[in-house]
Short mmCIF file of C-alpha atoms in Angstrom, two decimals:
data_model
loop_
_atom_site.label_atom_id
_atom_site.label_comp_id
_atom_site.label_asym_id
_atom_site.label_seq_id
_atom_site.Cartn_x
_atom_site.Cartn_y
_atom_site.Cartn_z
CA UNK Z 1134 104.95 118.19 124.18
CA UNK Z 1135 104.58 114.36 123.34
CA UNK Z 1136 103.22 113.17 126.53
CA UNK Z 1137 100.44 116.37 126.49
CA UNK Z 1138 96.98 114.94 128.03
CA UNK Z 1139 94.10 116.93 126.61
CA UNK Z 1140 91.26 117.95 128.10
CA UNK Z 1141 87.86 115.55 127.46
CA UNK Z 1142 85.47 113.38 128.34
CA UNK Z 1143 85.31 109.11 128.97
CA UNK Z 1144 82.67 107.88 126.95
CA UNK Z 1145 79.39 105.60 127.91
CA UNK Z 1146 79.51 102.16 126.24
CA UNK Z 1147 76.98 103.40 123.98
CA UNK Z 1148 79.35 105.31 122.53
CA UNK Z 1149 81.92 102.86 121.24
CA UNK Z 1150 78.77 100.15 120.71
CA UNK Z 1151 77.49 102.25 117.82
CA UNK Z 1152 81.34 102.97 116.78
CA UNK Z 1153 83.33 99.50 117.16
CA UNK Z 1154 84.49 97.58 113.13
CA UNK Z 1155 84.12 94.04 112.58
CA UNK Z 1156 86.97 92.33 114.22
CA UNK Z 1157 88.16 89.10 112.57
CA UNK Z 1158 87.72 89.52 108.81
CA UNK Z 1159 91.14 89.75 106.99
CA UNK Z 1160 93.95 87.38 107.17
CA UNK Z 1161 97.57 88.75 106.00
CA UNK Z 1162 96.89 86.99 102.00
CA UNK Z 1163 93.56 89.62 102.10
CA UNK Z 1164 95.85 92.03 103.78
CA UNK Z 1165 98.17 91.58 101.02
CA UNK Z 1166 95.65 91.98 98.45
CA UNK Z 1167 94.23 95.01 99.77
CA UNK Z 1168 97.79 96.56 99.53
CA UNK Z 1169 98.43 95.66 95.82
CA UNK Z 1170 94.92 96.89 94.90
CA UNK Z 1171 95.50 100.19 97.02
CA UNK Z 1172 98.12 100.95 94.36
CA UNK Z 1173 97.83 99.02 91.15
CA UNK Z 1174 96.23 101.42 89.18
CA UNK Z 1175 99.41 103.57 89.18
CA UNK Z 1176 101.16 100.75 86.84
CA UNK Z 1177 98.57 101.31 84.42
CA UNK Z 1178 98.46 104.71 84.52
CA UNK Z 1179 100.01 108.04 85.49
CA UNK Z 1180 103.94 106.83 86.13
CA UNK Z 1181 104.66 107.44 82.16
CA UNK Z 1182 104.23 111.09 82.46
CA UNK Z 1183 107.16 111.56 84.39
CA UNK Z 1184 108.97 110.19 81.32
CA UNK Z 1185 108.51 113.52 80.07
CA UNK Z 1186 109.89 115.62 83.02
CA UNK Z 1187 113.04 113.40 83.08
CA UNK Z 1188 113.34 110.53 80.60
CA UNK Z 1189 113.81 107.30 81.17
CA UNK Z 1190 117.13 107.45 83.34
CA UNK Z 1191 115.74 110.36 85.21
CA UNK Z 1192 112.12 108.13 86.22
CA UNK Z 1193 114.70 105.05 86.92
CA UNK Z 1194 116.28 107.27 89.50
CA UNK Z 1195 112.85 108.58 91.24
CA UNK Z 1196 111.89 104.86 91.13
CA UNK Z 1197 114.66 103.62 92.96
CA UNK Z 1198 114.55 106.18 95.26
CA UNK Z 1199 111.12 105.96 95.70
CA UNK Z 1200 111.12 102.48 96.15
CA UNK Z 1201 114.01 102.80 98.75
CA UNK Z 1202 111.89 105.08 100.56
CA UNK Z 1203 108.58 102.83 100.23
CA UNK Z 1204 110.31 99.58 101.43
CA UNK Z 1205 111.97 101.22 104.35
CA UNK Z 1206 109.07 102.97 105.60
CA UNK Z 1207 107.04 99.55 105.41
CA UNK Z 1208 109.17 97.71 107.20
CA UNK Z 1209 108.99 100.40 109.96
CA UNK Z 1210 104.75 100.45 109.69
CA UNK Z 1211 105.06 96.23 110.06
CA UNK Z 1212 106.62 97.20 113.46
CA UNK Z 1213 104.09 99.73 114.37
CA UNK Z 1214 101.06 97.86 113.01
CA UNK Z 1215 101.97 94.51 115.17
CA UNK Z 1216 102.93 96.84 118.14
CA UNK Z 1217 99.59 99.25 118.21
CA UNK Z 1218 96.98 97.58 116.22
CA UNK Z 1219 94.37 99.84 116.02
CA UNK Z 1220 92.36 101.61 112.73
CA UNK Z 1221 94.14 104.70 113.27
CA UNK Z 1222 97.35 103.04 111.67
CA UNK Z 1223 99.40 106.32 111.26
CA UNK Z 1224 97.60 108.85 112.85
CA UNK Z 1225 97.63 106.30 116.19
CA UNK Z 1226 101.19 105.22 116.27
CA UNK Z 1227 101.98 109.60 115.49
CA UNK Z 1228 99.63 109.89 118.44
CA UNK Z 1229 101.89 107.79 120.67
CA UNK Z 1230 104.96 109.21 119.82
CA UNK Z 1231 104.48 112.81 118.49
CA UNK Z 1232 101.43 113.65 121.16
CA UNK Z 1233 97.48 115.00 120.00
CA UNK Z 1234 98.75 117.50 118.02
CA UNK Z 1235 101.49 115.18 116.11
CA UNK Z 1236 98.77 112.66 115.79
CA UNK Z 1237 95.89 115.10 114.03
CA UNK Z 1238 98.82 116.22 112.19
CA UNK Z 1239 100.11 112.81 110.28
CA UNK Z 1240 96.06 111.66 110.44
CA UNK Z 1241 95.34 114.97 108.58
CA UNK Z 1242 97.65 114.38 105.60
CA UNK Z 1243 96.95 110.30 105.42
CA UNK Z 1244 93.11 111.99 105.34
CA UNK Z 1245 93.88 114.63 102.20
CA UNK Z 1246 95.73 111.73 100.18
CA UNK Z 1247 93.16 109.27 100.78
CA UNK Z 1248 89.90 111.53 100.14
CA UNK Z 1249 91.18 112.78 97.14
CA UNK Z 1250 93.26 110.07 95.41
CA UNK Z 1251 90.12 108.12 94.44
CA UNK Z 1252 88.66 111.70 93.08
CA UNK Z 1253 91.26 111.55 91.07
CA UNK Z 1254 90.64 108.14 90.02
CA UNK Z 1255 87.59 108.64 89.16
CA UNK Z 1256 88.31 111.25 86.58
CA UNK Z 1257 90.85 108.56 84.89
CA UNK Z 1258 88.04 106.08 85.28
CA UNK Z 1259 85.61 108.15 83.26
CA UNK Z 1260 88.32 109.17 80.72
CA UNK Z 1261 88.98 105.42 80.66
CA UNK Z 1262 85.23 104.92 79.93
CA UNK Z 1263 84.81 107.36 77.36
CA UNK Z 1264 87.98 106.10 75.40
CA UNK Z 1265 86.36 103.01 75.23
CA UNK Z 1266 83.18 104.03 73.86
CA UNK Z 1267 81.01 102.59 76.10
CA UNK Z 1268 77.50 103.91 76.84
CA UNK Z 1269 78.27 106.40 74.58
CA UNK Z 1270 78.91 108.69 77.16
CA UNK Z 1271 80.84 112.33 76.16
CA UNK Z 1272 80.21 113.68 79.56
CA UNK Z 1273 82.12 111.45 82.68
CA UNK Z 1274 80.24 112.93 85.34
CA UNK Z 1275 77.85 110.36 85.31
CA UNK Z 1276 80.97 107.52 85.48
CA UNK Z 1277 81.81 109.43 88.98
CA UNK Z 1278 78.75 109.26 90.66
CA UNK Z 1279 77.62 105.49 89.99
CA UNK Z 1280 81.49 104.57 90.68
CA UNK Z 1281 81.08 106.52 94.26
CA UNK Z 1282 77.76 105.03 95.01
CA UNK Z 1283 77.98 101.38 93.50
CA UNK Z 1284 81.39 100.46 95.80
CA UNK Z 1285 80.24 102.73 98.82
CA UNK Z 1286 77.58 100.93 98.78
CA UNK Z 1287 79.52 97.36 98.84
CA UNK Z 1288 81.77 98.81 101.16
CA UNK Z 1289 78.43 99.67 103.33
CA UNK Z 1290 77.82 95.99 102.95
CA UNK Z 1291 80.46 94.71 105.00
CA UNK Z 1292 83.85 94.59 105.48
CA UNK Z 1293 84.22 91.08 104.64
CA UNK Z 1294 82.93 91.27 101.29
CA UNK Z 1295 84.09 94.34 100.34
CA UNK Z 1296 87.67 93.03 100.74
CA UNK Z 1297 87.15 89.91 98.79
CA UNK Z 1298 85.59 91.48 96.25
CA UNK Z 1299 88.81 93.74 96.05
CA UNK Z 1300 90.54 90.75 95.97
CA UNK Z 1301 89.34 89.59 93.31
CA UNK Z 1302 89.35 92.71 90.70
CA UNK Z 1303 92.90 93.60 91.86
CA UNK Z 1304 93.83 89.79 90.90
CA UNK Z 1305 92.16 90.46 87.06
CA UNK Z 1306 94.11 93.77 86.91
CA UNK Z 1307 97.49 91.69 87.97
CA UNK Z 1308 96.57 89.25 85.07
CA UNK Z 1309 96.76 92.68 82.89
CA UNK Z 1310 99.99 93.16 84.21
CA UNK Z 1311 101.28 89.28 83.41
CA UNK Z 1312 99.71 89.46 79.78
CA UNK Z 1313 101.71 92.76 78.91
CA UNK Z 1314 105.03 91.71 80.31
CA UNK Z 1315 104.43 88.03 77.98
CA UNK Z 1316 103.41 90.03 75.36
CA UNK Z 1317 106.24 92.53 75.38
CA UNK Z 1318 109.42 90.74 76.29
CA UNK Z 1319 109.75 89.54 72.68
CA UNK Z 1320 109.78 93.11 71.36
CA UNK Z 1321 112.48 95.11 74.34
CA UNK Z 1322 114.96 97.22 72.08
CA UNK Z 1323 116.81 99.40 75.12
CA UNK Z 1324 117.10 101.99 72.40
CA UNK Z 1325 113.75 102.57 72.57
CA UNK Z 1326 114.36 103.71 76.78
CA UNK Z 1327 116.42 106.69 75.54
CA UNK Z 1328 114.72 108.16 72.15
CA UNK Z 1329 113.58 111.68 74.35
CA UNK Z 1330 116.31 114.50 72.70
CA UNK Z 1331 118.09 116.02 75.35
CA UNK Z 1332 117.62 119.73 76.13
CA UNK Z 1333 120.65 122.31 77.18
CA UNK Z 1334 119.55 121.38 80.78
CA UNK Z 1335 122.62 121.27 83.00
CA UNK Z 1336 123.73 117.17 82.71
CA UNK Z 1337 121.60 116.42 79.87
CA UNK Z 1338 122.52 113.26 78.25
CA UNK Z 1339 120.22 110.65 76.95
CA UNK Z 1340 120.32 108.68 79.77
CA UNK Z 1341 118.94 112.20 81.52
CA UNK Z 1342 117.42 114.19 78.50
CA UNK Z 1343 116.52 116.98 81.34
CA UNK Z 1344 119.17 116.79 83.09
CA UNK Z 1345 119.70 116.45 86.90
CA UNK Z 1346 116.52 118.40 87.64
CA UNK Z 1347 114.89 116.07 85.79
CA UNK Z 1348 115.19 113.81 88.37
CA UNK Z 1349 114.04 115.65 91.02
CA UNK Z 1350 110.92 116.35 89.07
CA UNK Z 1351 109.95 112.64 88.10
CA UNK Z 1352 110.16 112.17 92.06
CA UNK Z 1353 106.54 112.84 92.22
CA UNK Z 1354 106.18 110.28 89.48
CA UNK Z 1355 107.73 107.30 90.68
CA UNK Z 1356 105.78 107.62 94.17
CA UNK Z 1357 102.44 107.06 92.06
CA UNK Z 1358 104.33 103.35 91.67
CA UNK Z 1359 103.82 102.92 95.51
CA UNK Z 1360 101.09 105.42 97.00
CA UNK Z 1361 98.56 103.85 99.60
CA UNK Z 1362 100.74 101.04 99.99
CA UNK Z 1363 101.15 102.45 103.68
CA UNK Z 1364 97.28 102.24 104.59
CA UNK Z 1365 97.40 98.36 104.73
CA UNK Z 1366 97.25 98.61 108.58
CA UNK Z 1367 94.16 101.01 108.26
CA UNK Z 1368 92.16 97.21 108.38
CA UNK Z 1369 94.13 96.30 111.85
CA UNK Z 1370 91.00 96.25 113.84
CA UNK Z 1371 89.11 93.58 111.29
CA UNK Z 1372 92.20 91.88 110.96
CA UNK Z 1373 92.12 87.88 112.55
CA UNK Z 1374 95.92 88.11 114.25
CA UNK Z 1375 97.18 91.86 113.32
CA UNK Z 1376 100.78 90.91 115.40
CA UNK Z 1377 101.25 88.56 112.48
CA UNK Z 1378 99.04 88.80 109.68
CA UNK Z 1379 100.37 92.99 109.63
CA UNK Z 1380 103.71 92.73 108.99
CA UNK Z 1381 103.49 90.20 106.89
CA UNK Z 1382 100.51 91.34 104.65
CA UNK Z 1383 102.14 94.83 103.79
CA UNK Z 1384 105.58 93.64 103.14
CA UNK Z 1385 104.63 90.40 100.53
CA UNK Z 1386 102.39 93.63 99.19
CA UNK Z 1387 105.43 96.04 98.91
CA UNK Z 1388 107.66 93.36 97.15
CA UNK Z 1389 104.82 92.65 94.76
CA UNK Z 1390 104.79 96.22 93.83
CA UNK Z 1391 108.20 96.58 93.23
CA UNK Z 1392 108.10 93.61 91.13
CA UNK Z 1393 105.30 95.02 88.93
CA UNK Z 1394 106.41 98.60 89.01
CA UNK Z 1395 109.79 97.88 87.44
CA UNK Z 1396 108.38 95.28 85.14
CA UNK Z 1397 105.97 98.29 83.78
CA UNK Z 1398 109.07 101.01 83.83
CA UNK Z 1399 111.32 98.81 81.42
CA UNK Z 1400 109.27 96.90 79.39
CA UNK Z 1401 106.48 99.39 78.55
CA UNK Z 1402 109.07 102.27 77.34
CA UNK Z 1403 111.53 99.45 76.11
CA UNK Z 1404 108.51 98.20 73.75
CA UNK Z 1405 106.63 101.40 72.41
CA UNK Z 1406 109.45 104.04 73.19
CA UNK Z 1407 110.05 106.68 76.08
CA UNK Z 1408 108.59 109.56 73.76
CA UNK Z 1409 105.57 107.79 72.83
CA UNK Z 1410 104.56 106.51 76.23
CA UNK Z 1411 105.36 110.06 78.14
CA UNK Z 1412 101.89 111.46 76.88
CA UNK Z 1413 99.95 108.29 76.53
CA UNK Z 1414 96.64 108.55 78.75
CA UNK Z 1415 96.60 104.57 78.44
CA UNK Z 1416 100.00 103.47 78.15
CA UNK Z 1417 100.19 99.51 78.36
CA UNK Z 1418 98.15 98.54 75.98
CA UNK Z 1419 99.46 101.38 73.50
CA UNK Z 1420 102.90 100.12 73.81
CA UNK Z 1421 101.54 96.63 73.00
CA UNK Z 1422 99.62 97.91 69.90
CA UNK Z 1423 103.44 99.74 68.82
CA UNK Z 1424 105.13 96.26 68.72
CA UNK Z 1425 102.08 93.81 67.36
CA UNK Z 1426 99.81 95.78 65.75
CA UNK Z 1427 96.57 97.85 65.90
CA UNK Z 1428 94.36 94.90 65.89
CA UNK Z 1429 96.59 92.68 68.99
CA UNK Z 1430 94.06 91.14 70.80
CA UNK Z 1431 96.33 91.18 73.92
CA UNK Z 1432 96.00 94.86 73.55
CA UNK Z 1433 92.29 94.70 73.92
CA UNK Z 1434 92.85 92.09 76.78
CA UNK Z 1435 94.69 94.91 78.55
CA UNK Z 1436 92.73 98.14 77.84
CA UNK Z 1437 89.75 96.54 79.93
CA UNK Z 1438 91.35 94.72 82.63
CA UNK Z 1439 93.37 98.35 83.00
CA UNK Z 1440 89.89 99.86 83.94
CA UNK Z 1441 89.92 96.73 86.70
CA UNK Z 1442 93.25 98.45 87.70
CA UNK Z 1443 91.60 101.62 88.17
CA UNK Z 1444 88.66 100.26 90.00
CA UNK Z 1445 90.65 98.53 92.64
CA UNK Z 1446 92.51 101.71 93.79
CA UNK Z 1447 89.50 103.21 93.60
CA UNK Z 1448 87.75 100.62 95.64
CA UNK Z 1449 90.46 100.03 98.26
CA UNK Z 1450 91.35 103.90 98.99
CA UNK Z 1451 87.86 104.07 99.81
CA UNK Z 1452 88.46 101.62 102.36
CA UNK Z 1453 91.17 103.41 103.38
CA UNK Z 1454 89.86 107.24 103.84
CA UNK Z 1455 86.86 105.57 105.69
CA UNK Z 1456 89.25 104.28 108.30
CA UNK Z 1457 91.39 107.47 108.85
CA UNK Z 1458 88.22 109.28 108.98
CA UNK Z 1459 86.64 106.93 111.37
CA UNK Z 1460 89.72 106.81 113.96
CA UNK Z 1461 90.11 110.43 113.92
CA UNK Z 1462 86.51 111.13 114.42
CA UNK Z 1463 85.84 108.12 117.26
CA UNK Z 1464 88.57 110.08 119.14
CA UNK Z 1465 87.07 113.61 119.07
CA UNK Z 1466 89.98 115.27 117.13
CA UNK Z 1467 86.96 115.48 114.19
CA UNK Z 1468 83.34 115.37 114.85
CA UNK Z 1469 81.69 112.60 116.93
CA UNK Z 1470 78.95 111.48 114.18
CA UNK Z 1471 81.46 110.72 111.53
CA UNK Z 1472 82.56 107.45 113.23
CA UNK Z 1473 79.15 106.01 113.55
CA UNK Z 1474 78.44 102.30 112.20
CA UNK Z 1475 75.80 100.44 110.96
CA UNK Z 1476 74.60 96.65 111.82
CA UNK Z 1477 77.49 95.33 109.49
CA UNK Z 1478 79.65 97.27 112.04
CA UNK Z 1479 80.98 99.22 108.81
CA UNK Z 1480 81.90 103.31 109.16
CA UNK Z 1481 78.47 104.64 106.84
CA UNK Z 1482 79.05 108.16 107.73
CA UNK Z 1483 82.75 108.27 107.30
CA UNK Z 1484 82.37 106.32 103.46
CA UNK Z 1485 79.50 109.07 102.37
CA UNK Z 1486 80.84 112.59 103.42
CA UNK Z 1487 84.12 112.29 102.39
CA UNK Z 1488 82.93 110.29 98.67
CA UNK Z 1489 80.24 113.27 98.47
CA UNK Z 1490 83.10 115.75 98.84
CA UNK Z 1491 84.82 113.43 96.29
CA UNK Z 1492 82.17 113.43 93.73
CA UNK Z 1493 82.03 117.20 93.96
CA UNK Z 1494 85.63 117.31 92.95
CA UNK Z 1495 85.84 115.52 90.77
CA UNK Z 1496 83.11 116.92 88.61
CA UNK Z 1497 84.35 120.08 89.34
CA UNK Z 1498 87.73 119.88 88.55
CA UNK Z 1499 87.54 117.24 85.58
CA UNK Z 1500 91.47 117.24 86.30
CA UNK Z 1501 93.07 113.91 88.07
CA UNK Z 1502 96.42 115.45 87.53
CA UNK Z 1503 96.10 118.45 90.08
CA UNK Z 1504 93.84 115.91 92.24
CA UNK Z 1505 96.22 113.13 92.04
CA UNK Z 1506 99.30 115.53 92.55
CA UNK Z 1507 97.27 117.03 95.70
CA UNK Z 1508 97.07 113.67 97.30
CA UNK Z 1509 100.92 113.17 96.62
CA UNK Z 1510 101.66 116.07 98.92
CA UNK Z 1511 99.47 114.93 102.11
CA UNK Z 1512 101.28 111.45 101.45
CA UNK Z 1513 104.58 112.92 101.34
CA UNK Z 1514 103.92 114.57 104.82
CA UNK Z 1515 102.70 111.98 106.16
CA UNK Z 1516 105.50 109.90 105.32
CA UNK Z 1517 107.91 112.32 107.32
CA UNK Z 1518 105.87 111.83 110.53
CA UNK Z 1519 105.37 108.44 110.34
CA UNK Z 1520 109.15 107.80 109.63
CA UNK Z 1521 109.36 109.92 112.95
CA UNK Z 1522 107.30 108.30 114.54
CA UNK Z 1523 109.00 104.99 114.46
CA UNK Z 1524 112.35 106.68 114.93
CA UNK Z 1525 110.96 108.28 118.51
CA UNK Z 1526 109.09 105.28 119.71
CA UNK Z 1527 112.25 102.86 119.26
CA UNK Z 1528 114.32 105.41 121.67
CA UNK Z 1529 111.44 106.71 123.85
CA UNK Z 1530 110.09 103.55 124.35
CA UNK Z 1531 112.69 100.73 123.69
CA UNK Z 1532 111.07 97.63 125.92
CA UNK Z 1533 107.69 98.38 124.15
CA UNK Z 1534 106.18 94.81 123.19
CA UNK Z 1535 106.80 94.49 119.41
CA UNK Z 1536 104.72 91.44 117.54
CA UNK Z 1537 108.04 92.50 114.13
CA UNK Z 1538 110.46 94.56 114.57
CA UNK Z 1539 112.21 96.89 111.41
CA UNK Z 1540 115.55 95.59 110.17
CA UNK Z 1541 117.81 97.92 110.67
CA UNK Z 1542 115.97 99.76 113.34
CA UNK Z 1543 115.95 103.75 113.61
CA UNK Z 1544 118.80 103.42 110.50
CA UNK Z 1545 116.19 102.52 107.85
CA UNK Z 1546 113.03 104.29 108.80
CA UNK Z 1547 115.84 107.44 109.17
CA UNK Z 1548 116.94 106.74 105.21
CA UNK Z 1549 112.90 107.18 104.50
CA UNK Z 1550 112.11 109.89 106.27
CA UNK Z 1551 115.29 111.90 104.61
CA UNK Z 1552 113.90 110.89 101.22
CA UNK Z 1553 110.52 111.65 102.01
CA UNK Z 1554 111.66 115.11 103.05
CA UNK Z 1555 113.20 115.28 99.39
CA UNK Z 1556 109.75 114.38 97.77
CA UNK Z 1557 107.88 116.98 99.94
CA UNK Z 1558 110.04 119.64 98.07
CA UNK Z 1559 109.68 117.92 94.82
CA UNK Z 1560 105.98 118.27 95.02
CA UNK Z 1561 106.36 122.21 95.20
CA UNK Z 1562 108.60 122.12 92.50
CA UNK Z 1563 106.01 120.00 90.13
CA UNK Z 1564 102.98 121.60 91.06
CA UNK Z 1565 103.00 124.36 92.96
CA UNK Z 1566 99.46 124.87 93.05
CA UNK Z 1567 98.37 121.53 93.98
CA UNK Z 1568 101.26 121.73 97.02
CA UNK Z 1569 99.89 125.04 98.28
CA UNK Z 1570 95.79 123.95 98.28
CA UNK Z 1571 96.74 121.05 100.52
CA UNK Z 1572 98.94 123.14 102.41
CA UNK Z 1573 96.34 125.67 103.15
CA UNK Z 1574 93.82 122.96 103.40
CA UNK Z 1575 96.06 121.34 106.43
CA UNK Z 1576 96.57 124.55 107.88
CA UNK Z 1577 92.54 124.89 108.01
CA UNK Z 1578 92.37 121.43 109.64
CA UNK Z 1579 95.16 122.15 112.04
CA UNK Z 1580 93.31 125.39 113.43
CA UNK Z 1581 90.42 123.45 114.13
CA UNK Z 1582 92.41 121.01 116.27
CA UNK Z 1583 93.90 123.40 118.16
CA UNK Z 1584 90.95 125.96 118.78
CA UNK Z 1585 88.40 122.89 119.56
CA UNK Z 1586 88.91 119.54 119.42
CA UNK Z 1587 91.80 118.95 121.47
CA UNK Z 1588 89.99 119.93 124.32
CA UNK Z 1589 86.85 117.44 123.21
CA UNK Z 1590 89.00 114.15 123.11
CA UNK Z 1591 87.76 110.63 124.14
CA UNK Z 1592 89.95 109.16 126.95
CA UNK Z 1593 88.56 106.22 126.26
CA UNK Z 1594 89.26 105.54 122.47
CA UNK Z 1595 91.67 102.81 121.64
CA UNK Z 1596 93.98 105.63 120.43
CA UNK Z 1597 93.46 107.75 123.84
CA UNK Z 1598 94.18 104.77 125.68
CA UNK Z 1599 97.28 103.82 124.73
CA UNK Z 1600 98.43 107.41 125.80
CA UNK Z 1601 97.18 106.88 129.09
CA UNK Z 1602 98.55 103.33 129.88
CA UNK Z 1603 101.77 105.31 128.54
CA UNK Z 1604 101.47 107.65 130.48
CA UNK Z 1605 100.70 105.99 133.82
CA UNK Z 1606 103.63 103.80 133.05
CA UNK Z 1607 106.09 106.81 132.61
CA UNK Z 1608 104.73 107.81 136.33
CA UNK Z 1609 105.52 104.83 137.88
CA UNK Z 1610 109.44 104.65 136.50
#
């Protein structure tokens, strides 16, 4: 049941001393920032391979959708971020609505995406590296370990920092962006979009050279346009005025990204050909050599700023997983020690056990592909409980005070949570392997909840609070 009190304890004030952020240390432009650079390395990367599983027309379609999906489920988090402003972000406003075990459930899967995602990045990173030719490195573990201990480290620094620092790497890789857009405008042919041969799929055409399941399967693709977009309100605690600086920060983010994802879709495909680009590891500055040469300086411009790109995901997911880790753990639904902070009131515990388990896989697995498609199946699930979420609080709890509220209401987070539903099952049918290891993963973290920690909750955690001002309020209607 939604309203289910657990079983737990009220903590001492030394408890939430040694476990409270740094309040005060984003405004909505950092805010912003920290959502472009959350995703920004999927423009330079990663998209172009669902050219291949359904051409051009077929990735226009999952974009769309996706992008449908993304907007209306951020303008449903800027409602939920100004109304319960707390670092839980989605597994606190699933708490409120969906009860404990909806809450572990959606902070779970916002977990799996954001501790693996930059394992995943770190593989491209070192790939990145090693195309380069720098250090003369032929092995990238190395690359993973001084990338996981050089930003948790900064991020150990302070919050502060850490964020402007993103802020400033994420604003080199957008430069990236602007340079290949100038440099490939001149060159568009629209041929180019539609040079993949059809197959005998059913609607082939060369508009969808794999036909309508083609589509389905580039849904996993166009997400990578938008993921960790939603964990902008992750940073609501160290945020100066979350009721405005929320809403606003995530949305001027999301309309960025759309901006810069559909620049990348057309021009990059419309310059060096669909074909071409749908097995390029590096695809912008590839495109850019196809139309001015193998010597184009703007290339080499590109091909380093795109390792910026892939540093400020990195960077800023690292952010993010610390958060969801830190929320769940303050609460009791994961173990107590993973929450605790330093003197620079930053979450040391919950940056190093989760990048350690990130370093391991990634130099296990050498593959960002299964890691990255891993992560894209705990977002996708999240993304149907936080659409949920918003849908059940706006009924359940109508004269809740709301610092934004969603245009459209119930209507447009109801559109994203449909679509998301449709990109859960297009996960399975990309990679069925990655879909069923974070399936039984979830199931493994679920148990756990159920067996233990609900009966070891904090009452007095911001989360846990909230439920119990809810609830006494229900009592006295």
């Amino acid at each position: 049941m939604p309203h289910e009190q657990t079983t737990g304890y009220v903590a001492d004030s030394s408890y939430m001393e040694h476990r409270t952020l740094k309040a005060g240390a984003a405004g909505w432009v950092l805010l912003a920032g920290l959502g472009v650079s959350y995703v920004i390395s999927g423009d330079f990367a990663g998209w172009n391979i669902g050219l291949g599983q359904g051409g051009w027309g077929g990735l226009l379609i999952a974009f769309v959708l996706m992008g449908v999906m993304y907007t209306c489920m951020v303008f449903g988090l800027a409602e939920m971020s100004s109304t319960l402003p707390t670092a839980g972000a989605g597994y606190g406003f699933a708490r409120r609505a969906l009860g404990p075990l909806g809450g572990f459930a959606t902070g779970t899967a916002v977990l799996i995406e954001y501790a693996v995602a930059p394992a995943a990045i770190a593989t491209f990173i070192g790939g990145y590296i090693e195309a380069l030719g720098l250090f003369g490195l032929t092995n990238s573990w190395p690359v993973y370990l001084v990338t996981y201990l050089v930003f948790m480290g900064i991020h150990m620094r302070g919050v502060g920092e850490a964020l402007k620092l993103m802020f400033g790497i994420t604003a080199v890789a957008v430069l990236a962006l602007v340079v290949t857009v100038v440099a490939l405008i001149p060159h568009f042919d629209a041929a180019n979009l539609f040079d993949i041969v059809p197959n005998d799929a059913a609607g082939s055409s060369a508009f969808l050279p794999m036909g309508y399941t083609g589509v389905l399967a580039a849904l996993v693709y166009g997400i990578w346009f938008f993921l960790a977009v939603e964990g902008v309100p992750l940073a609501a605690e160290e945020t100066t005025d979350p009721t405005r600086d929320m809403p606003r920060g995530i949305i001027v983010a999301m309309l960025i990204l759309l901006v810069s994802g559909a620049a990348m879709l057309v021009l990059v495909p419309g310059g060096g050909g669909a074909e071409a680009m749908s097995t390029s590891d590096n695809p912008l500055p590839e495109a850019i050599r196809a139309v001015d040469g193998p010597d184009s300086i703007m290339a080499g411009v590109v091909n380093y700023a795109g390792l910026a790109g892939l540093v400020a995901s990195f960077f800023s997911i690292m952010y993010a997983y610390s958060r969801q880790l830190f929320a769940l753990s303050r609460a009791g639904y994961l173990p107590r020690f993973l929450s605790l902070t330093g003197k620079r009131r930053t979450p040391w515990v919950a940056l190093l056990v989760p990048g350690t388990i990130g370093f391991i896989l990634a130099a296990a697995t050498k593959n960002g592909g299964l890691l990255i498609n891993i992560a894209v199946f705990g977002a996708t699930v999240s993304y149907v409980l936080l659409n949920l979420s918003h849908i059940v609080l706006r009924f359940r709890e109508p004269n809740l005070p709301r610092g934004y509220r969603t245009p459209g209401g119930v209507v447009t987070t109801g559109v994203a949570m449909v679509l998301a539903l449709v990109a859960v099952v297009a996960t399975f049918l990309v990679d069925v392997t990655a879909a069923s290891i974070t399936a039984g993963v979830f199931v493994v973290f679920v148990a756990y909840f159920w067996f233990y920690s609900r009966h070891h909750l904090v009452a007095n955690a911001p989360e846990e609070e909230f439920a119990l001002v809810q609830s006494a309020e229900t009592s006295l209607q």
